[in-house]
PDB file of C-alpha atoms in Angstrom:
ATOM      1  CA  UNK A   1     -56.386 -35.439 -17.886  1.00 46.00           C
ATOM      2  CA  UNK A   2     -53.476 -33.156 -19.071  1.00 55.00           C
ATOM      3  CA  UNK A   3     -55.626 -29.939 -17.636  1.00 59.00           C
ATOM      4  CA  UNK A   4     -56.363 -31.277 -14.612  1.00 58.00           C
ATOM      5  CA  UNK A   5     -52.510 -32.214 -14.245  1.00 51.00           C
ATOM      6  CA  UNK A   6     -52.019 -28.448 -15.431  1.00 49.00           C
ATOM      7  CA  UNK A   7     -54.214 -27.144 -13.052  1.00 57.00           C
ATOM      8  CA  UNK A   8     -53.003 -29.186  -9.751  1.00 58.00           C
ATOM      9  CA  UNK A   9     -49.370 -28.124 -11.352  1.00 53.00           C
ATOM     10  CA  UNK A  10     -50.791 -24.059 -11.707  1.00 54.00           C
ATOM     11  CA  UNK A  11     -51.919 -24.742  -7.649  1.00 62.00           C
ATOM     12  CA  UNK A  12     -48.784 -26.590  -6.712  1.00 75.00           C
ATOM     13  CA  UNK A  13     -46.115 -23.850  -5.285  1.00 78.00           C
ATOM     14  CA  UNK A  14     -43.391 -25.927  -5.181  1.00 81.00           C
ATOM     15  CA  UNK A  15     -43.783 -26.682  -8.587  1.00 81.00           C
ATOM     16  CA  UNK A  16     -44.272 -23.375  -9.628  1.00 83.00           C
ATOM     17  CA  UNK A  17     -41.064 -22.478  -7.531  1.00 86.00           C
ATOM     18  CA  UNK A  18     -39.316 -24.962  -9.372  1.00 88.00           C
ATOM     19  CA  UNK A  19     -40.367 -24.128 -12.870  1.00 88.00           C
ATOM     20  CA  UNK A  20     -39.135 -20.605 -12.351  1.00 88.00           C
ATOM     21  CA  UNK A  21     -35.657 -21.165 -10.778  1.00 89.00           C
ATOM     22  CA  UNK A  22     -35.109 -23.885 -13.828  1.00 91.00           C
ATOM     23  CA  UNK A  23     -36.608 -21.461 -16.299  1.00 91.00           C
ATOM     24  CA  UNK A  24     -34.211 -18.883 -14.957  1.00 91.00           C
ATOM     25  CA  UNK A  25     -31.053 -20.920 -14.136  1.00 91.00           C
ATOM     26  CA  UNK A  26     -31.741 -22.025 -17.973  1.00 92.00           C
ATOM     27  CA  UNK A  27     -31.981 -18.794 -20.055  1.00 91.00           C
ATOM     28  CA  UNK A  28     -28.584 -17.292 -17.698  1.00 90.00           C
ATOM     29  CA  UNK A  29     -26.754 -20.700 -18.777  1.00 90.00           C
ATOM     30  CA  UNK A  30     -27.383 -19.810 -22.724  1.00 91.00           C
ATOM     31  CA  UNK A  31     -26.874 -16.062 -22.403  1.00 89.00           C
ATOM     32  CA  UNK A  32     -23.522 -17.043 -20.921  1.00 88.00           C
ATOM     33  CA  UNK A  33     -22.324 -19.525 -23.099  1.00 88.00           C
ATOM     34  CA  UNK A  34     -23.251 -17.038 -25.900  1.00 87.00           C
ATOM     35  CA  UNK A  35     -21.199 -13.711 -25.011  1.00 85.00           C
ATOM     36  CA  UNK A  36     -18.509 -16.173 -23.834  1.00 84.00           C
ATOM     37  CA  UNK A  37     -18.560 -17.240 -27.275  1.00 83.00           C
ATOM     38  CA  UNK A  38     -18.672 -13.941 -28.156  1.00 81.00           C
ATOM     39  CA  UNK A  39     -15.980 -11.973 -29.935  1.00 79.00           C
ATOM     40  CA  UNK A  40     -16.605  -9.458 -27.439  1.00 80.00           C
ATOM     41  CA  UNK A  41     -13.514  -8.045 -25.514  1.00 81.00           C
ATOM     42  CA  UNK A  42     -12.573  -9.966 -21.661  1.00 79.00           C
ATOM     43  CA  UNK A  43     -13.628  -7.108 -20.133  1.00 79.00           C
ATOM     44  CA  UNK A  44     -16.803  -6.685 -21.923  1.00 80.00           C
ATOM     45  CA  UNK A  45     -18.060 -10.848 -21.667  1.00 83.00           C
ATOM     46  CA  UNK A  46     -17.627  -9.923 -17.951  1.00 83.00           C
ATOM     47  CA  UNK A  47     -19.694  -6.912 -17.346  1.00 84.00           C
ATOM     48  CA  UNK A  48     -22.473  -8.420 -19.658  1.00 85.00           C
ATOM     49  CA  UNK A  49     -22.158 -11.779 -17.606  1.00 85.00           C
ATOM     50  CA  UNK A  50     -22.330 -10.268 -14.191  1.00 86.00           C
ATOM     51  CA  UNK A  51     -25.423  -8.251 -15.239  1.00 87.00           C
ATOM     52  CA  UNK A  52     -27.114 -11.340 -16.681  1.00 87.00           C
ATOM     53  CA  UNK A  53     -26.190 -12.719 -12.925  1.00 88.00           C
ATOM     54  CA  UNK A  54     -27.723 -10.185 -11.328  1.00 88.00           C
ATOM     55  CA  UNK A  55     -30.741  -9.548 -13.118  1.00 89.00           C
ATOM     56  CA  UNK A  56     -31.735 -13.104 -12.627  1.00 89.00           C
ATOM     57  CA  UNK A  57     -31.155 -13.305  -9.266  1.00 87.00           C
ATOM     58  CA  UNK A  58     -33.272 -10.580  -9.141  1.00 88.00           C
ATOM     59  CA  UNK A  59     -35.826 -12.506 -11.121  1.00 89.00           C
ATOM     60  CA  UNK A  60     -35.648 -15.421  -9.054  1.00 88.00           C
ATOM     61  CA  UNK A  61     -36.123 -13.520  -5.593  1.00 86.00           C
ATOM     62  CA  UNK A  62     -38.998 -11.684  -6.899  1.00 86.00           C
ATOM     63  CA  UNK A  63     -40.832 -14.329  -8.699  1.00 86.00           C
ATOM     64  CA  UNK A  64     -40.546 -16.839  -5.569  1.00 84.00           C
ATOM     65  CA  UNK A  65     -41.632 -13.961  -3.560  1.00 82.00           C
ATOM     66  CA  UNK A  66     -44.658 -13.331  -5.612  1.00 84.00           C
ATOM     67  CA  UNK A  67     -45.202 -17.188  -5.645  1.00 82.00           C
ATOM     68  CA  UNK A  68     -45.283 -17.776  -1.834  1.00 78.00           C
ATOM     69  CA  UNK A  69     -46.399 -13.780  -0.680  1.00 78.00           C
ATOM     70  CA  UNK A  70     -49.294 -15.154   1.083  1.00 76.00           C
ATOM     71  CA  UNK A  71     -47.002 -17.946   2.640  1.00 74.00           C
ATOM     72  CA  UNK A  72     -44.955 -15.551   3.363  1.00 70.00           C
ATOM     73  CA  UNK A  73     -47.563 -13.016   5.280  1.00 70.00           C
ATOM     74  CA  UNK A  74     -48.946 -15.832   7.371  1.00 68.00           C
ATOM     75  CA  UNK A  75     -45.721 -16.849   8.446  1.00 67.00           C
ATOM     76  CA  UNK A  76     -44.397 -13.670   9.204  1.00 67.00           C
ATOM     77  CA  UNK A  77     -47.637 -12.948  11.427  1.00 66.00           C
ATOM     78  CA  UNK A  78     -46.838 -16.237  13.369  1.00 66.00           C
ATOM     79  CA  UNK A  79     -43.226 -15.464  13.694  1.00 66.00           C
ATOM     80  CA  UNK A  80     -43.682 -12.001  15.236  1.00 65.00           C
ATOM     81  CA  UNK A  81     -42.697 -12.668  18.477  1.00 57.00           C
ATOM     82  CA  UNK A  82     -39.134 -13.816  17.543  1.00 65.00           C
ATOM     83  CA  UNK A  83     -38.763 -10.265  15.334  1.00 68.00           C
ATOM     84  CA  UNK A  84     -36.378  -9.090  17.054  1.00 67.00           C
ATOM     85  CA  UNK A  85     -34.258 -12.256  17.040  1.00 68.00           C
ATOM     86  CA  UNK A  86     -34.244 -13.311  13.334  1.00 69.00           C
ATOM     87  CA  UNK A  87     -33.531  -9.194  12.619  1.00 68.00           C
ATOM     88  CA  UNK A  88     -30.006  -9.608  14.853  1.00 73.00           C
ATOM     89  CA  UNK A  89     -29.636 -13.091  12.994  1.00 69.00           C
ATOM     90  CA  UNK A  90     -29.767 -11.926  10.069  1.00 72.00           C
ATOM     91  CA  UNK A  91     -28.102  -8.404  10.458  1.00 76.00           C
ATOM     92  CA  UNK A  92     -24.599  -9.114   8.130  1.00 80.00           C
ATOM     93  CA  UNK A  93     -27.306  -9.988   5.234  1.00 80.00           C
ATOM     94  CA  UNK A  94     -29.287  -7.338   5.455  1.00 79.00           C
ATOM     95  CA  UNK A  95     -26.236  -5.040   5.830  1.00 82.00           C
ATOM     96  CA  UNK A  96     -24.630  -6.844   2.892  1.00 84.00           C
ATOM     97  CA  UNK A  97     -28.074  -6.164   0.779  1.00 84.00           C
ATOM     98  CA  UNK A  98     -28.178  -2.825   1.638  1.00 84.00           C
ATOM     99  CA  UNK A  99     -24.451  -1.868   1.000  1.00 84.00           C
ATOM    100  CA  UNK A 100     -24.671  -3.672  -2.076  1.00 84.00           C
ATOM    101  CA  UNK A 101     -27.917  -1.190  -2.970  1.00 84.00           C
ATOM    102  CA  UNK A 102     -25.854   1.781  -1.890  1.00 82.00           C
ATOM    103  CA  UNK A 103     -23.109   0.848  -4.248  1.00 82.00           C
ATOM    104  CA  UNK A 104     -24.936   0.709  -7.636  1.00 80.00           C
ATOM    105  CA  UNK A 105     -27.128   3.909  -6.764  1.00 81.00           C
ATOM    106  CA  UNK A 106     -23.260   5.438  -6.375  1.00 79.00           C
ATOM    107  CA  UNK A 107     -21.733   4.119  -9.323  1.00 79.00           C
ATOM    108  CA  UNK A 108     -18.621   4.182  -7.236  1.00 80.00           C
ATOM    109  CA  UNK A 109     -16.799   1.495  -9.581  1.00 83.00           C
ATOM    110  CA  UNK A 110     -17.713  -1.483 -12.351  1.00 83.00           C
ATOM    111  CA  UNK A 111     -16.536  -4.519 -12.974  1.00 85.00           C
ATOM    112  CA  UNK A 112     -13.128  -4.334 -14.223  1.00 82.00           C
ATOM    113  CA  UNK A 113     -12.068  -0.906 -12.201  1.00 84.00           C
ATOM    114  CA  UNK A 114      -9.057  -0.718  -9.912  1.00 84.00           C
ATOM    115  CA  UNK A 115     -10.191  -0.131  -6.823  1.00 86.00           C
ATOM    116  CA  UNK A 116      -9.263   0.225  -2.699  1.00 86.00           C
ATOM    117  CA  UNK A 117     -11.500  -1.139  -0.422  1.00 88.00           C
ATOM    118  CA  UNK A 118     -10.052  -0.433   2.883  1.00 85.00           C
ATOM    119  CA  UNK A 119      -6.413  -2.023   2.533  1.00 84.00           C
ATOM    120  CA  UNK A 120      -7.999  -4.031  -0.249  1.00 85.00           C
ATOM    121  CA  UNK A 121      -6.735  -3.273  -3.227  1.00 84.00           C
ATOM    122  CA  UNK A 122      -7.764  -5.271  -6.519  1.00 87.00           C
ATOM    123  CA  UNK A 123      -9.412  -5.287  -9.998  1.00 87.00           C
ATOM    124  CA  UNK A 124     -13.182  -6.002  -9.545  1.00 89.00           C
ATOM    125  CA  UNK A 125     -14.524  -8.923 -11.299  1.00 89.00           C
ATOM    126  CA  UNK A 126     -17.332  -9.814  -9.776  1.00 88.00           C
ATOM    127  CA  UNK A 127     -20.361  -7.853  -7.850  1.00 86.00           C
ATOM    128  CA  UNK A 128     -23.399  -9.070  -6.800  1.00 85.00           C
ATOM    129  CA  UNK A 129     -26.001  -8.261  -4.089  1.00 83.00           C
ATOM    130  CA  UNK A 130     -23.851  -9.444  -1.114  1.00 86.00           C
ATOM    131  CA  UNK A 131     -19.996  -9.608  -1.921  1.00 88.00           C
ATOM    132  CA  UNK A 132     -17.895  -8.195  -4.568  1.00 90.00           C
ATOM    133  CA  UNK A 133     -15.348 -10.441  -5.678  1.00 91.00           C
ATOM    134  CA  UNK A 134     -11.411  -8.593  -6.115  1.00 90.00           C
ATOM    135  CA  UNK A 135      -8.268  -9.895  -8.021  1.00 88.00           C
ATOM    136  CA  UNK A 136      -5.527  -8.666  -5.518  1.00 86.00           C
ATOM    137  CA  UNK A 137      -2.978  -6.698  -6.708  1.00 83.00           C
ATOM    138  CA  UNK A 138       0.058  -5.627  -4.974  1.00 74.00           C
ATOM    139  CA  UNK A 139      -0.302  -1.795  -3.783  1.00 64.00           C
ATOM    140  CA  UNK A 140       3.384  -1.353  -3.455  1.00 59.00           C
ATOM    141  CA  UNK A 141       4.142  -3.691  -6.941  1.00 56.00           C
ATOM    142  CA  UNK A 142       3.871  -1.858 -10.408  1.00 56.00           C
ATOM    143  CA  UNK A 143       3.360  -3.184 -13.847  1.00 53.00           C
ATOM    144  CA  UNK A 144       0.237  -5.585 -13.439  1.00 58.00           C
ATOM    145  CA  UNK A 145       1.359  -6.345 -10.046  1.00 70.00           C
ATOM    146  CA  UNK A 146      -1.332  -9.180 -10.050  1.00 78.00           C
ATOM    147  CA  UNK A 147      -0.502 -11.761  -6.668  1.00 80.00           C
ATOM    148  CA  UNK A 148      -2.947 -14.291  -7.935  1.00 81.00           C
ATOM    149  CA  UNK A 149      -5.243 -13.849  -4.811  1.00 85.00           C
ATOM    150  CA  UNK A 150      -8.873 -13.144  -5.100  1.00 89.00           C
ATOM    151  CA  UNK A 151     -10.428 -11.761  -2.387  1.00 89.00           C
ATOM    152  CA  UNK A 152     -14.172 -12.048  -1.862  1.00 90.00           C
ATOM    153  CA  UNK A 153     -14.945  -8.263   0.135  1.00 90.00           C
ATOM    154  CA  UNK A 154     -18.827  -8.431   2.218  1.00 89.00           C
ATOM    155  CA  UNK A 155     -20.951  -5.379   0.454  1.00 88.00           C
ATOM    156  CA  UNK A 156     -21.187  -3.970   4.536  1.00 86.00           C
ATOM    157  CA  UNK A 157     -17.542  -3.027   3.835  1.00 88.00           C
ATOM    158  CA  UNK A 158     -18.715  -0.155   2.079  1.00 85.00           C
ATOM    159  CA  UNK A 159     -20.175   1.977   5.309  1.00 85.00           C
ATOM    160  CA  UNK A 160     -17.038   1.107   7.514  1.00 85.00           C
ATOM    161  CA  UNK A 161     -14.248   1.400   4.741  1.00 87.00           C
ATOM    162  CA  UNK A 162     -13.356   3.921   2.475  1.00 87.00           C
ATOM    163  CA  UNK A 163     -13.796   3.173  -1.549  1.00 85.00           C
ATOM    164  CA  UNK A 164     -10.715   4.738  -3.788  1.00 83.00           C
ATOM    165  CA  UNK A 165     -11.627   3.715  -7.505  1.00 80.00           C
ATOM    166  CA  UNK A 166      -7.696   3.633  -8.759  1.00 77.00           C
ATOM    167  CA  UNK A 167      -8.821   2.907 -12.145  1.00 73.00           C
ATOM    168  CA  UNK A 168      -7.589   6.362 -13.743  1.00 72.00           C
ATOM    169  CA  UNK A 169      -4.150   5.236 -12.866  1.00 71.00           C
ATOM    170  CA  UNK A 170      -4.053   1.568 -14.469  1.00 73.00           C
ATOM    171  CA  UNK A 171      -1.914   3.231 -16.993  1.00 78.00           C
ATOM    172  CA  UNK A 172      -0.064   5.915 -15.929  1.00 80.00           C
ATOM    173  CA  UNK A 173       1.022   6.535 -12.147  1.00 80.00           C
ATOM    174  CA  UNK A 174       2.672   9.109 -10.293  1.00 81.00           C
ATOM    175  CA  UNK A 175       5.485   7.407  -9.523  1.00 85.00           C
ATOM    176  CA  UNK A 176       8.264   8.205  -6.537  1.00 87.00           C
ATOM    177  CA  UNK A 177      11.284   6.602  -5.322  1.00 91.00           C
ATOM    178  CA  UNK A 178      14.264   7.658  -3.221  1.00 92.00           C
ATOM    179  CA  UNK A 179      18.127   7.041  -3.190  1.00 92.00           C
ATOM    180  CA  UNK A 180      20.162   6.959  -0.267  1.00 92.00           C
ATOM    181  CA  UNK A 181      24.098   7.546  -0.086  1.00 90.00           C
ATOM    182  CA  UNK A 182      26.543   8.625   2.378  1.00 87.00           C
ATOM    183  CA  UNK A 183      27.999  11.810   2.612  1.00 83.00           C
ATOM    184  CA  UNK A 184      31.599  11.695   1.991  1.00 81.00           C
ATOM    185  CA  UNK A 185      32.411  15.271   1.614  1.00 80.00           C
ATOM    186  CA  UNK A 186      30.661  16.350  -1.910  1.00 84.00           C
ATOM    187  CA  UNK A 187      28.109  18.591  -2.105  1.00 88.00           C
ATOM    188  CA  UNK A 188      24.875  16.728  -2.783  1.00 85.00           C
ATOM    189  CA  UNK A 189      23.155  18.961  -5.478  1.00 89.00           C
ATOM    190  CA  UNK A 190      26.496  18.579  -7.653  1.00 86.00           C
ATOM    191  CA  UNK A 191      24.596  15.747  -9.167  1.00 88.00           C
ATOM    192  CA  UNK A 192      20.714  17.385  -9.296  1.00 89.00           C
ATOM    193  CA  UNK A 193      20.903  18.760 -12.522  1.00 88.00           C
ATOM    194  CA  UNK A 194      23.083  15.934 -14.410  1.00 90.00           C
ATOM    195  CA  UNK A 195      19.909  13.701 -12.601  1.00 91.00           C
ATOM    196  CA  UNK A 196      17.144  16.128 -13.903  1.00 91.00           C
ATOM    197  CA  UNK A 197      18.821  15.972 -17.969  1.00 91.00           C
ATOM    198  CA  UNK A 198      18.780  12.186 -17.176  1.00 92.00           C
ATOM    199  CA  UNK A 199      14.809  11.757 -16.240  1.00 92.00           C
ATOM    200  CA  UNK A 200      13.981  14.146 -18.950  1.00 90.00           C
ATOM    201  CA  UNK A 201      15.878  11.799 -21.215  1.00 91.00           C
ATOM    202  CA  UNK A 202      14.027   8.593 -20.261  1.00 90.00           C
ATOM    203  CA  UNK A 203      10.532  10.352 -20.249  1.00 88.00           C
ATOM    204  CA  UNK A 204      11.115  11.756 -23.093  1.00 87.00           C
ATOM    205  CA  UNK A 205       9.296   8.731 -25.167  1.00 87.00           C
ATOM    206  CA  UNK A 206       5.686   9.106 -23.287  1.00 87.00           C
ATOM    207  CA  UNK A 207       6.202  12.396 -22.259  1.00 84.00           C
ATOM    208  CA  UNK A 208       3.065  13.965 -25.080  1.00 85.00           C
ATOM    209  CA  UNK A 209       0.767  10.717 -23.967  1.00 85.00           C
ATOM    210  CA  UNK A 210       1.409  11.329 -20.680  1.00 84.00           C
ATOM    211  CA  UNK A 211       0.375  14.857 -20.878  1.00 83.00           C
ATOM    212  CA  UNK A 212      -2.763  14.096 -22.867  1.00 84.00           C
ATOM    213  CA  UNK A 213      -3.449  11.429 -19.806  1.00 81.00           C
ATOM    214  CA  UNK A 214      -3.253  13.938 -17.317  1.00 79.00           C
ATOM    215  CA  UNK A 215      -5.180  16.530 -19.231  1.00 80.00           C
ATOM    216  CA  UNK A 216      -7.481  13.468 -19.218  1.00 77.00           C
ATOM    217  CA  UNK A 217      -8.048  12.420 -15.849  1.00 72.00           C
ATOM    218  CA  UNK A 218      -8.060  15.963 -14.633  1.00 72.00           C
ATOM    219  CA  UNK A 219     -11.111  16.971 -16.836  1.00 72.00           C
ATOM    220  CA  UNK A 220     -12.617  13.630 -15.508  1.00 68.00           C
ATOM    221  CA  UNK A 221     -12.228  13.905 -12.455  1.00 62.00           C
ATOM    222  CA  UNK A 222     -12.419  17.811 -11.811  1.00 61.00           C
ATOM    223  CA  UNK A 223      -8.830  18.144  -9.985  1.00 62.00           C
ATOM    224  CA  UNK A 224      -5.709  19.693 -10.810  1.00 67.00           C
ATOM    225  CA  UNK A 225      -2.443  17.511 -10.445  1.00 65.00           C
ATOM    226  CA  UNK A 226       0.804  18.142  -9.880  1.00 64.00           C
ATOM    227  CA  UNK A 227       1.554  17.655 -13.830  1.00 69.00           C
ATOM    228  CA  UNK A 228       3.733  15.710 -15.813  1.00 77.00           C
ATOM    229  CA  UNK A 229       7.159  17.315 -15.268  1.00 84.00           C
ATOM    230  CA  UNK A 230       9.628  15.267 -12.640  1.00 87.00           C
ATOM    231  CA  UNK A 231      10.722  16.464  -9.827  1.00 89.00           C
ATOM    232  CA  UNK A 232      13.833  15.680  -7.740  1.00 91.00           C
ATOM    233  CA  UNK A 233      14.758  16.852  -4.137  1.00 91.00           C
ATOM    234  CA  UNK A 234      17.873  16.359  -1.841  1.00 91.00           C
ATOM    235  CA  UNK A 235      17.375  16.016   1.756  1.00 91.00           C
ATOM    236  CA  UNK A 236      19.146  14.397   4.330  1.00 89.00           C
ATOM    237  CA  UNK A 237      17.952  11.675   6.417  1.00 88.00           C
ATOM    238  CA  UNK A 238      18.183  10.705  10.603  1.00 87.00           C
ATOM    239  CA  UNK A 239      21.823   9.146   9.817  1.00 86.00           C
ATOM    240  CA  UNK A 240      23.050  12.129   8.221  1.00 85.00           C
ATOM    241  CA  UNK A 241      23.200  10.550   4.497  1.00 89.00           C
ATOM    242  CA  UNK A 242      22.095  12.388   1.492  1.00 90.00           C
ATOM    243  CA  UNK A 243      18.460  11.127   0.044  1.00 92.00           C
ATOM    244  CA  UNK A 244      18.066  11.718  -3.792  1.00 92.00           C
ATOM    245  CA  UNK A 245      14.427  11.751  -4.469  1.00 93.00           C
ATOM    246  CA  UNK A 246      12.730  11.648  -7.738  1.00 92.00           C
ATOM    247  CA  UNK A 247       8.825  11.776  -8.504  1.00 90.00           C
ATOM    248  CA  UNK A 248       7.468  11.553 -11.956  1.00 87.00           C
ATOM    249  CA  UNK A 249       4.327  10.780 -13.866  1.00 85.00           C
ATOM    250  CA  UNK A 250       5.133   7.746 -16.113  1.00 85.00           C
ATOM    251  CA  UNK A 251       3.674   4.285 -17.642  1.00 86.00           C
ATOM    252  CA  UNK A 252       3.346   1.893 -15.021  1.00 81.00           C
ATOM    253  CA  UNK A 253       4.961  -0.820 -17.030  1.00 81.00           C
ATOM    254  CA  UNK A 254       7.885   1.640 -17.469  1.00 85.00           C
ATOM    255  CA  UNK A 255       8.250   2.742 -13.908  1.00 86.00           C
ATOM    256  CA  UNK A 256      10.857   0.004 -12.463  1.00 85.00           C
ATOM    257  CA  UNK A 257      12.979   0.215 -15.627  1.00 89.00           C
ATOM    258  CA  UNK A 258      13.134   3.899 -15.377  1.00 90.00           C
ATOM    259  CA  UNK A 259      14.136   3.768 -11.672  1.00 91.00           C
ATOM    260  CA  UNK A 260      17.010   1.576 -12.449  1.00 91.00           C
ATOM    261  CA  UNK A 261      18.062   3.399 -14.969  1.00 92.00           C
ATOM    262  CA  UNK A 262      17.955   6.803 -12.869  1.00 93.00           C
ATOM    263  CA  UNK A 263      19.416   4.881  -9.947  1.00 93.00           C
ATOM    264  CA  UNK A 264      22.274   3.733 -12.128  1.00 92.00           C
ATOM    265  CA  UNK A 265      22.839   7.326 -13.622  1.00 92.00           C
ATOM    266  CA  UNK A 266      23.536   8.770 -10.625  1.00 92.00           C
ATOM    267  CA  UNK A 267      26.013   5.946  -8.936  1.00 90.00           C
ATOM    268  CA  UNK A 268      27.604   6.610 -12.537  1.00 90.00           C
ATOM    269  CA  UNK A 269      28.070  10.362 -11.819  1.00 89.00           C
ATOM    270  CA  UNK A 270      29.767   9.725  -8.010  1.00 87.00           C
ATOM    271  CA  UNK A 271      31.854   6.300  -9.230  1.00 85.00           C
ATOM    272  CA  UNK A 272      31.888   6.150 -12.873  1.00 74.00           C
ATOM    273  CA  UNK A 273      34.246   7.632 -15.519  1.00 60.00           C
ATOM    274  CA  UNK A 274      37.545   9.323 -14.282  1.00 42.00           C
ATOM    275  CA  UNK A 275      36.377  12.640 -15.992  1.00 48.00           C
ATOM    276  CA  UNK A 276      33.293  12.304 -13.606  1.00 49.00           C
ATOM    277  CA  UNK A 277      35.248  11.910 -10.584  1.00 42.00           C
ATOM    278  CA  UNK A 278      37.645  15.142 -11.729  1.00 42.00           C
ATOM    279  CA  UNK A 279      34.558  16.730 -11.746  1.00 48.00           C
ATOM    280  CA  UNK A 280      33.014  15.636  -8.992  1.00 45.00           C
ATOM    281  CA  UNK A 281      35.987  16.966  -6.885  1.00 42.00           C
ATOM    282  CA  UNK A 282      36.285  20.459  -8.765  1.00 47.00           C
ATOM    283  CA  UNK A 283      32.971  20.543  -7.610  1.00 45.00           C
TER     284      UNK A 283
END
């Protein structure tokens, strides 16, 4: 009695669809819970997690398509007429499927990488066959600059929109900002150099790391940047007014505290001490 049940069970697809996708749902469950039990690192229990995800997906669509192949070939030979139809119908999946292909043969990015999709601009934690799943982060924020958003981006994104992996610059940036003041008779560049002894001061700290970082990402990734040393221009603007503008290569983190300091500096040279304004108008 049990073979015979066995053997109707061996003949029964459904069954044998069922068996598989529990099978499968059941071994993902305990691989999970284990490296999330792990003493792994976050980022780690994530990229073994999403490849456990895949890989059974993976499982699951081939094994069902093994189970019900000749299922499959009948139906397709009865369908053939509406071709056409169920191809447009299904276009966006098949796109997704395919840009989602394209992606891991290019290695473009991994879960946990900064990256720009388009405007989109987020850490990756997810990425599976269709979608790849983003935690937004501001573009125009620094430090973590996390906005609590999670965007979910269709793998056919990749063929319309460029793909910038930012994940070189999760800890240093090149960072720029700009102060505007009105002209009121002084000669701008009185206060360039006192500015430039300033930024050297505050990125003085970092300034070996960052230089090792930059060494870094240029062997990496086989460019030549503009280096580690600030830099600080006066121009003028439509209105007239002078515009102070400082770029430097610094610690994200560290980037809005060392603009307010540099911002305060030079107010401080134009309105500060007495001596400063004595020398301001020798000047």
């Amino acid at each position: 009695m049990p073979t015979e049940l066995l053997q109707e069970l061996s003949q029964h697809k459904l069954a044998q669809s069922l068996l598989l996708v529990a099978s499968i749902l059941l071994v993902r469950y305990l691989l999970t819970t284990l490296f999330r039990k792990s003493g792994w690192q976050r980022q780690d229990i994530r990229r073994r997690v999403h490849a456990v995800h895949n890989f059974s997906n993976l499982l699951m669509v081939v094994g069902l398509f093994v189970i019900w192949v000749s299922e499959l070939r009948d139906f397709a030979l009865s369908i053939a007429a509406f071709s056409v139809a169920i191809v447009i119908a299904l276009r966006d999946v098949v796109g997704c499927l395919v840009g989602g292909i394209y992606q891991a043969s290019m290695r473009s990015f991994t879960v946990g990488d900064w990256v720009k999709i388009g405007e989109e601009f987020g850490e990756v934690i997810d990425n599976n066959w269709l979608s790849t799943t983003l935690l937004e982060i501001d573009p125009h924020g620094l430090g973590n600059g996390y906005t609590g958003t999670t965007l979910y981006v269709p793998n056919s994104a990749f063929f319309t929109k460029p793909v910038k992996n930012l994940n070189f610059m999760r800890r240093y940036i090149e960072h720029s900002f700009s102060i505007v003041r009105e002209n009121k008779g002084q000669n701008p560049f009185a206060a360039k150099s006192h500015i430039t002894e300033r930024v050297l001061e505050h990125c003085d700290s970092f300034r070996d790391v960052a230089e090792r970082y930059c060494k870094l990402i240029e062997n990496r990734m086989g460019v030549e940047l503009a280096g580690t040393e600030p830099k600080i221009a006066v121009t003028t603007n439509e209105l007239g007014h002078d515009v102070l503008t400082v770029t430097l290569f610094c610690p994200r983190e560290e980037a809005t505290d060392i603009e307010q300091k540099v911002t305060e500096d030079y107010y401080r040279f134009w309105y500060g001490k007495p001596e400063d304004a004595v020398r301001t108008e020798q000047l």
